[in-house]
mmCIF file of C-alpha atoms in Angstrom:
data_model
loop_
_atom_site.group_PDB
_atom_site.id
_atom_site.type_symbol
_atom_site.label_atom_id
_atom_site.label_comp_id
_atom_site.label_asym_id
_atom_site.label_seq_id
_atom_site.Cartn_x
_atom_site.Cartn_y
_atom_site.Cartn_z
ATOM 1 C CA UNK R 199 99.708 118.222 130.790
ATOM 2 C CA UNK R 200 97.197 119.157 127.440
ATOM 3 C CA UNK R 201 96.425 116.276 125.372
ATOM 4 C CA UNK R 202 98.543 116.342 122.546
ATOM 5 C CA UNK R 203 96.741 112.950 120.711
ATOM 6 C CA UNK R 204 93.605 111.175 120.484
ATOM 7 C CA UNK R 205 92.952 107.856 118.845
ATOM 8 C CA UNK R 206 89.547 105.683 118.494
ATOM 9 C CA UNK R 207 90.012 101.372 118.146
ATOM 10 C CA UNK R 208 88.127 100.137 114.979
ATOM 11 C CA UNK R 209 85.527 98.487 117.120
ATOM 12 C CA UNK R 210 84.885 101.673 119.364
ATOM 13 C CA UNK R 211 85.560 100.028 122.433
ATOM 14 C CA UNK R 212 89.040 102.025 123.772
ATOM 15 C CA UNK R 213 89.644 105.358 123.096
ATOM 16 C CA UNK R 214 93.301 106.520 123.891
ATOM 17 C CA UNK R 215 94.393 110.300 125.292
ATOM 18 C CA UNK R 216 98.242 111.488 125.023
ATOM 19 C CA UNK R 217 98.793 114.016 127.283
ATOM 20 C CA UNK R 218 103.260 115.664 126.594
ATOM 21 C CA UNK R 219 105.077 118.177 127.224
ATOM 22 C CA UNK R 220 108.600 119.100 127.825
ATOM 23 C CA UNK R 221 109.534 115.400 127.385
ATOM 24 C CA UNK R 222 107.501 114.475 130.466
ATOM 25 C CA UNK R 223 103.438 113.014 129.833
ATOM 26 C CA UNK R 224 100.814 109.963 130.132
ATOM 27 C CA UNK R 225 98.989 107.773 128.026
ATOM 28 C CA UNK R 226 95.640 107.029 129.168
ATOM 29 C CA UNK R 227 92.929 104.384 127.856
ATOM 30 C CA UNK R 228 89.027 104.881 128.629
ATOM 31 C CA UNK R 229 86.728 101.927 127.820
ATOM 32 C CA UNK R 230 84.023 103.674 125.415
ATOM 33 C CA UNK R 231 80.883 100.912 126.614
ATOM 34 C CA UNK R 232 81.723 101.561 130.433
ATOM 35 C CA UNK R 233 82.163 105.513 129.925
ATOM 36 C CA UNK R 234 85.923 105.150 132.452
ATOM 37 C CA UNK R 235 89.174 105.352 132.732
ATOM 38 C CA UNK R 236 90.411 101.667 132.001
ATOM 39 C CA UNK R 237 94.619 101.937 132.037
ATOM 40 C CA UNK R 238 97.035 103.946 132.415
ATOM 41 C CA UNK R 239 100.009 102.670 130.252
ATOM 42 C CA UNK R 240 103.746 102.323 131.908
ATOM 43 C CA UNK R 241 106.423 104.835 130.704
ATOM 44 C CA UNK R 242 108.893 103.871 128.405
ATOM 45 C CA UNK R 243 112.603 104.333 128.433
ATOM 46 C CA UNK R 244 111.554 107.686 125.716
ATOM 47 C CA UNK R 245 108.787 110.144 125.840
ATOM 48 C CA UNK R 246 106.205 108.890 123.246
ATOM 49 C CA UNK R 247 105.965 111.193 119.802
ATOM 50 C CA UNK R 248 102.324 109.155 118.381
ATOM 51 C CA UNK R 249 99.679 106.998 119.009
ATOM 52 C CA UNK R 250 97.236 104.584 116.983
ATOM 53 C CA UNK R 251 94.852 102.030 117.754
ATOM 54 C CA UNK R 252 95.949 99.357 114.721
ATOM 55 C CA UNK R 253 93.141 96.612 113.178
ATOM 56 C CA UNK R 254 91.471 93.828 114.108
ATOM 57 C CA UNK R 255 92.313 91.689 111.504
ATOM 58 C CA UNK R 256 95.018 88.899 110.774
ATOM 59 C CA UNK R 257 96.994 87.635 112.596
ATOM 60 C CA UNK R 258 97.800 90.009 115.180
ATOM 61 C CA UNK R 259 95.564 90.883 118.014
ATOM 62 C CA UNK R 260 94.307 94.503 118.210
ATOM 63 C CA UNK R 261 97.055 96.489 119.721
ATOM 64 C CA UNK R 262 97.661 100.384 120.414
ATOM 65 C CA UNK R 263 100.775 101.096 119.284
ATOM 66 C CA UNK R 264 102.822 103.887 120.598
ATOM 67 C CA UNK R 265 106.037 105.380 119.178
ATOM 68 C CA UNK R 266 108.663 107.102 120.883
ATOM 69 C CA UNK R 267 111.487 110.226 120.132
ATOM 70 C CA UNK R 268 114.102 107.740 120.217
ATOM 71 C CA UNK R 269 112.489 105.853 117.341
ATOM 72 C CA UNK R 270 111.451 102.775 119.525
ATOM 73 C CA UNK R 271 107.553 101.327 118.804
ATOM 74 C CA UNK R 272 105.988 99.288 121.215
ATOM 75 C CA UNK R 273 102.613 97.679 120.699
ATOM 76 C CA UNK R 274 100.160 97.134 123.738
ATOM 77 C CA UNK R 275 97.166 94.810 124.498
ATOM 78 C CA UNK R 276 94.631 96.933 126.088
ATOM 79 C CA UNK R 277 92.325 94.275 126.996
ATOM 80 C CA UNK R 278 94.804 92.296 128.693
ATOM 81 C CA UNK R 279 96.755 95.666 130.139
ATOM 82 C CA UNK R 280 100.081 94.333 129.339
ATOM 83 C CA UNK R 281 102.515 94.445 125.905
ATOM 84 C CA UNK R 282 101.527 92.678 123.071
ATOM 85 C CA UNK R 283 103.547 89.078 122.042
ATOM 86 C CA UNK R 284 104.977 90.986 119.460
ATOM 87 C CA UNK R 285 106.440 93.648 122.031
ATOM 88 C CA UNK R 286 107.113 91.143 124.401
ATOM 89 C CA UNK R 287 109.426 89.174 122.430
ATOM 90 C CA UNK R 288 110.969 91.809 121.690
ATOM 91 C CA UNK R 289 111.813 92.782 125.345
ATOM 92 C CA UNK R 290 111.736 96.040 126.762
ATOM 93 C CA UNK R 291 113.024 98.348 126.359
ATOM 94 C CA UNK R 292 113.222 97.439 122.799
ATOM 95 C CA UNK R 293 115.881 99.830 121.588
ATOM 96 C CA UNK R 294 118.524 97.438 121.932
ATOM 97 C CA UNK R 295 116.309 95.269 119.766
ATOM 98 C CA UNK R 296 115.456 96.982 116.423
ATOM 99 C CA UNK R 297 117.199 98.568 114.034
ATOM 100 C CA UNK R 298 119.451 101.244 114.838
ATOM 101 C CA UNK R 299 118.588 103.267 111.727
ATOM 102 C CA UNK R 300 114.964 104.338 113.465
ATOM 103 C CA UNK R 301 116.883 106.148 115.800
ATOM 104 C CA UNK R 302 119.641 107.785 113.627
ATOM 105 C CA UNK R 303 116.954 109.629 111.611
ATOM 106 C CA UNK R 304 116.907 113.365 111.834
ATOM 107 C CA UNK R 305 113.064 113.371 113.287
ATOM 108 C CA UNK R 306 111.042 111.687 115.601
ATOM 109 C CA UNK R 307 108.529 109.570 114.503
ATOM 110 C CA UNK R 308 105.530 111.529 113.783
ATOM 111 C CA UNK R 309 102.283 109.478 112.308
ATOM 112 C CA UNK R 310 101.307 106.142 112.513
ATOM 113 C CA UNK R 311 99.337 104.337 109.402
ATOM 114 C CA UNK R 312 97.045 101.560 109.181
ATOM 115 C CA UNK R 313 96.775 99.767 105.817
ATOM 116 C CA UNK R 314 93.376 97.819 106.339
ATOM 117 C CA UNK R 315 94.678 95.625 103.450
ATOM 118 C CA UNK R 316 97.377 94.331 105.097
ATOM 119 C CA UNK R 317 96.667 93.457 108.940
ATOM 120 C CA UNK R 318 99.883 92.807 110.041
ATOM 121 C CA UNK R 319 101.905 95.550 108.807
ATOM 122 C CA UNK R 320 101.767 99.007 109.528
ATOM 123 C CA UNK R 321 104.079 102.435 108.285
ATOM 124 C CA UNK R 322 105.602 105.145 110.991
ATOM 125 C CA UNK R 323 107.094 108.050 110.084
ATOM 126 C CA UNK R 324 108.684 111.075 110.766
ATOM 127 C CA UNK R 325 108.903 114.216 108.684
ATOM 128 C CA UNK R 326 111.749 113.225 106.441
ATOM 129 C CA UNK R 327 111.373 109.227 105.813
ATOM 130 C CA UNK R 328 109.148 106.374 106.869
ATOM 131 C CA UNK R 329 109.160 102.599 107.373
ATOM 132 C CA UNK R 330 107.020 99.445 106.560
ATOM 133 C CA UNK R 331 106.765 97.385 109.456
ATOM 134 C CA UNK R 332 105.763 93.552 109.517
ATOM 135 C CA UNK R 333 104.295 91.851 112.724
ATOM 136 C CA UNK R 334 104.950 89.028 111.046
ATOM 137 C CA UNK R 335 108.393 88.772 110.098
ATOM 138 C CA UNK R 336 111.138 88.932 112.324
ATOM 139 C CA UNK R 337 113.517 91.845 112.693
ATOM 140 C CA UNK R 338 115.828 92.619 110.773
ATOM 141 C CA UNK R 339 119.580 93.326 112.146
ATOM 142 C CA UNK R 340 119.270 96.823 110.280
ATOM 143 C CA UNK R 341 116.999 98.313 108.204
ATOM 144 C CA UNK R 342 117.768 98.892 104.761
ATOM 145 C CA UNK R 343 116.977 102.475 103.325
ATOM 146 C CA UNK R 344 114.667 103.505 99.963
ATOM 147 C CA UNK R 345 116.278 104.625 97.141
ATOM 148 C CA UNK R 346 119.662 102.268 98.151
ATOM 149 C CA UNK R 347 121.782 104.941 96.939
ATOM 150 C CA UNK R 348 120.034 107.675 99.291
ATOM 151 C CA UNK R 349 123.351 110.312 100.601
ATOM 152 C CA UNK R 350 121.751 109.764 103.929
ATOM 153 C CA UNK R 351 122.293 106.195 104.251
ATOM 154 C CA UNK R 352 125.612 106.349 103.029
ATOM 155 C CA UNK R 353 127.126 105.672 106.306
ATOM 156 C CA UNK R 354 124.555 103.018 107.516
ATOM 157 C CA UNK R 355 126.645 99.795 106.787
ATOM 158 C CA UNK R 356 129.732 101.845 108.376
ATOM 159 C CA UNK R 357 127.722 102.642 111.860
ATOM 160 C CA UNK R 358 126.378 99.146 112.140
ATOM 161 C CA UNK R 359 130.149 97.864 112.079
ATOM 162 C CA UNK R 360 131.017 100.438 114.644
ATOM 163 C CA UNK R 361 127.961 99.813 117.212
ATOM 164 C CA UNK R 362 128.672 95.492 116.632
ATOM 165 C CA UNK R 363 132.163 96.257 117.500
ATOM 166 C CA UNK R 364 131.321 98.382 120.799
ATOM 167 C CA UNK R 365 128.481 96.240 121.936
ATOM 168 C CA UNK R 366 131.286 92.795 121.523
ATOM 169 C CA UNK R 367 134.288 94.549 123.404
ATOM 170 C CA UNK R 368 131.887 95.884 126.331
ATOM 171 C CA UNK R 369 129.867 92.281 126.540
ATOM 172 C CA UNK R 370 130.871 89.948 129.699
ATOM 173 C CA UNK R 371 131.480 86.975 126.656
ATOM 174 C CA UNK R 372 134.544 89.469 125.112
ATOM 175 C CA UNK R 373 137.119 90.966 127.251
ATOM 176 C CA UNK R 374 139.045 92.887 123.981
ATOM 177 C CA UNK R 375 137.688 94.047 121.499
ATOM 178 C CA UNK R 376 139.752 92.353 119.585
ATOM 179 C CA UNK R 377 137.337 89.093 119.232
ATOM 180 C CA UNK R 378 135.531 91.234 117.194
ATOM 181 C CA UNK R 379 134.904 89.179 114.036
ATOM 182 C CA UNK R 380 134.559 91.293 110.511
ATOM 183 C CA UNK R 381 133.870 88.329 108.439
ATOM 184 C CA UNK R 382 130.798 86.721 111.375
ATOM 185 C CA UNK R 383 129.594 90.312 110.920
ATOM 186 C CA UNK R 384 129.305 90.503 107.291
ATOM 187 C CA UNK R 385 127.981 86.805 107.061
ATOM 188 C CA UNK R 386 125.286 87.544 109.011
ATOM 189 C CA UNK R 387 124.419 90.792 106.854
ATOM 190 C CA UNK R 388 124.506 88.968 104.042
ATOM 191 C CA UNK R 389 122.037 86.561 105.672
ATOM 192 C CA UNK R 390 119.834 89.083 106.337
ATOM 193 C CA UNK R 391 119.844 90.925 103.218
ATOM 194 C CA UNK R 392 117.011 89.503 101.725
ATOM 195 C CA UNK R 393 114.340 90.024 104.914
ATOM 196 C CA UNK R 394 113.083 93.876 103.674
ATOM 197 C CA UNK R 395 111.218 94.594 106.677
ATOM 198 C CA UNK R 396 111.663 97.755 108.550
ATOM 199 C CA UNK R 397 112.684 99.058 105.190
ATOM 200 C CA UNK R 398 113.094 102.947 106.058
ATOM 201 C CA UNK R 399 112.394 105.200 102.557
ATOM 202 C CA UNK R 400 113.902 108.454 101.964
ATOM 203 C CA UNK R 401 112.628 109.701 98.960
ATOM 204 C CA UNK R 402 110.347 112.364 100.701
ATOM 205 C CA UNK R 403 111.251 115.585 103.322
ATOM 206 C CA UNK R 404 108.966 117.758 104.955
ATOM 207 C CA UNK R 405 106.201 115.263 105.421
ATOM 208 C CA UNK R 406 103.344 117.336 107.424
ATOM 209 C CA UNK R 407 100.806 114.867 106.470
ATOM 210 C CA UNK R 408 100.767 111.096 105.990
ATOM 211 C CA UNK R 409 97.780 108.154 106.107
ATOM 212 C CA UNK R 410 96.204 105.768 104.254
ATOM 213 C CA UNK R 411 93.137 107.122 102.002
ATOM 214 C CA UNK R 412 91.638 103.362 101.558
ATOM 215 C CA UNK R 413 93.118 99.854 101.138
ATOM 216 C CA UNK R 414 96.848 100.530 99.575
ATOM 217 C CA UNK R 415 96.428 103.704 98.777
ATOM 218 C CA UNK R 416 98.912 105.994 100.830
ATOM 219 C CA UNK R 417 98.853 109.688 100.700
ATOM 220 C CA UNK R 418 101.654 111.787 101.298
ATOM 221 C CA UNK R 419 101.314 115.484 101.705
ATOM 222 C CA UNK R 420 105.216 117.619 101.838
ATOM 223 C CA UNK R 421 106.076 121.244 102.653
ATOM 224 C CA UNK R 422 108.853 121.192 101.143
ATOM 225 C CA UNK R 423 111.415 123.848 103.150
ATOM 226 C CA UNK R 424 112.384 126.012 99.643
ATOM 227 C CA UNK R 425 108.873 127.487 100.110
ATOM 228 C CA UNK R 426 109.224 128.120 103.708
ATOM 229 C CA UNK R 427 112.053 129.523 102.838
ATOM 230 C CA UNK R 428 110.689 131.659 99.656
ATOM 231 C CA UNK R 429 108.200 133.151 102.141
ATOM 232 C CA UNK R 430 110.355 134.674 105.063
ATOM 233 C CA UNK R 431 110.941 138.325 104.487
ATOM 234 C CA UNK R 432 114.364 140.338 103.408
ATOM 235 C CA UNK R 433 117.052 139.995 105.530
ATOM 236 C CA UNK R 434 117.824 142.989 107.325
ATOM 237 C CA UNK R 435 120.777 145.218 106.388
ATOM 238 C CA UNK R 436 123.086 146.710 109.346
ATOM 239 C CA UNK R 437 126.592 148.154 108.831
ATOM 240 C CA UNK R 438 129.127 146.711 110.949
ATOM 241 C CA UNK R 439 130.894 148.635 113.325
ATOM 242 C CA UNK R 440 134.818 149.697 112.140
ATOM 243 C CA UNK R 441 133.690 148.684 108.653
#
């Protein structure tokens, strides 16, 4: 398979190559000082999308952090060849274990950002939104989208009702569905209301560009689609046949 990514650690110790295509690929990590081949990371339940070796700093040990099509990030410990804590504790596969929302976007997640500012916290994107993510606060139950009143969000509150209610009447603790609890539900979103991580923002479509310039200071480069658009030639004319 070509290599599609390459990413360099801080220290310049691990250099990562991501070799996909047609949803099939491998992610391989060569140790810099030893000039080898040093692991060969495990598939994941998705094909991964992008790659980045995150900081040294804080509290959070240096991790390469991979992101999948499906919207699912997992970090991994290359020294130790195994996930991260953070990863771990999340399970794997972690889909069932983050927000929805990543996965309900329109695009893959596309770039992965390092603010050297903040250790523990990192931003992945795709081409129409990205989100903040904190290694050091827990998950939220869903992620809550930037502006609030976004039309593409609209339904988020909705589609987290629906996918409680599925996951209670299939689970071995609820026979029928109708355990299902409306007012547990809506407690527990109100508990979590306040906990902003994984906050996934909107504002921005046709992101071809996105990274951090120096400590926070983001940049965001668009193509917006009106000037694709704008550029494309005349339509061409045929008469219709019988008309």
């Amino acid at each position: 398979y070509p290599i599609t990514e390459l990413t360099l650690s801080a220290d310049r110790r691990w250099f990562a190559a991501s070799r996909n295509a047609l949803g099939k690929g491998s992610l391989q990590v060569f140790s810099l000082p030893k000039q080898q081949l040093w692991w060969t990371l495990p598939c994941t339940e998705a094909p991964h999308s992008c790659i980045k070796f995150l900081g040294e700093d804080g509290d959070v040990a240096p991790a390469l952090a991979v992101a999948c099509n499906n919207g699912v990030v997992y970090l991994f410990d290359v020294e130790r060849k195994c996930l991260s804590d953070w990863s771990d504790d999340l399970g794997f596969p972690a889909e069932p274990n983050l927000p929805k929302e990543l996965g309900s976007c329109s695009h893959c997640p596309e770039t992965l950002a390092y603010n050297t500012a903040t250790p523990n916290k990192f931003v992945m994107g795709g081409h129409s939104w990205f989100c903040s993510i904190d290694l050091s606060s827990p998950v939220p139950l869903k992620s809550k989208p930037y502006p609030q009143d976004h039309f593409k969000a609209k339904n988020w509150a909705k589609s987290y009702m629906q996918e409680r209610k599925r996951s209670n009447s299939i689970s071995e603790k609820s026979k029928s569905s109708d355990s299902f609890d409306v007012k547990e539900v809506e407690k527990d979103l109100k508990k979590d209301e306040a906990n902003r991580n994984f906050t996934i923002c909107l504002r921005y479509s046709g992101i071809i560009f996105q990274d951090f310039l120096d400590k926070n200071e983001m940049v965001v480069v668009e193509q917006p689609w009106l000037s694709i658009v704008n550029t494309l030639p005349d339509a061409l004319e045929r008469q219709r046949y019988g008309s």
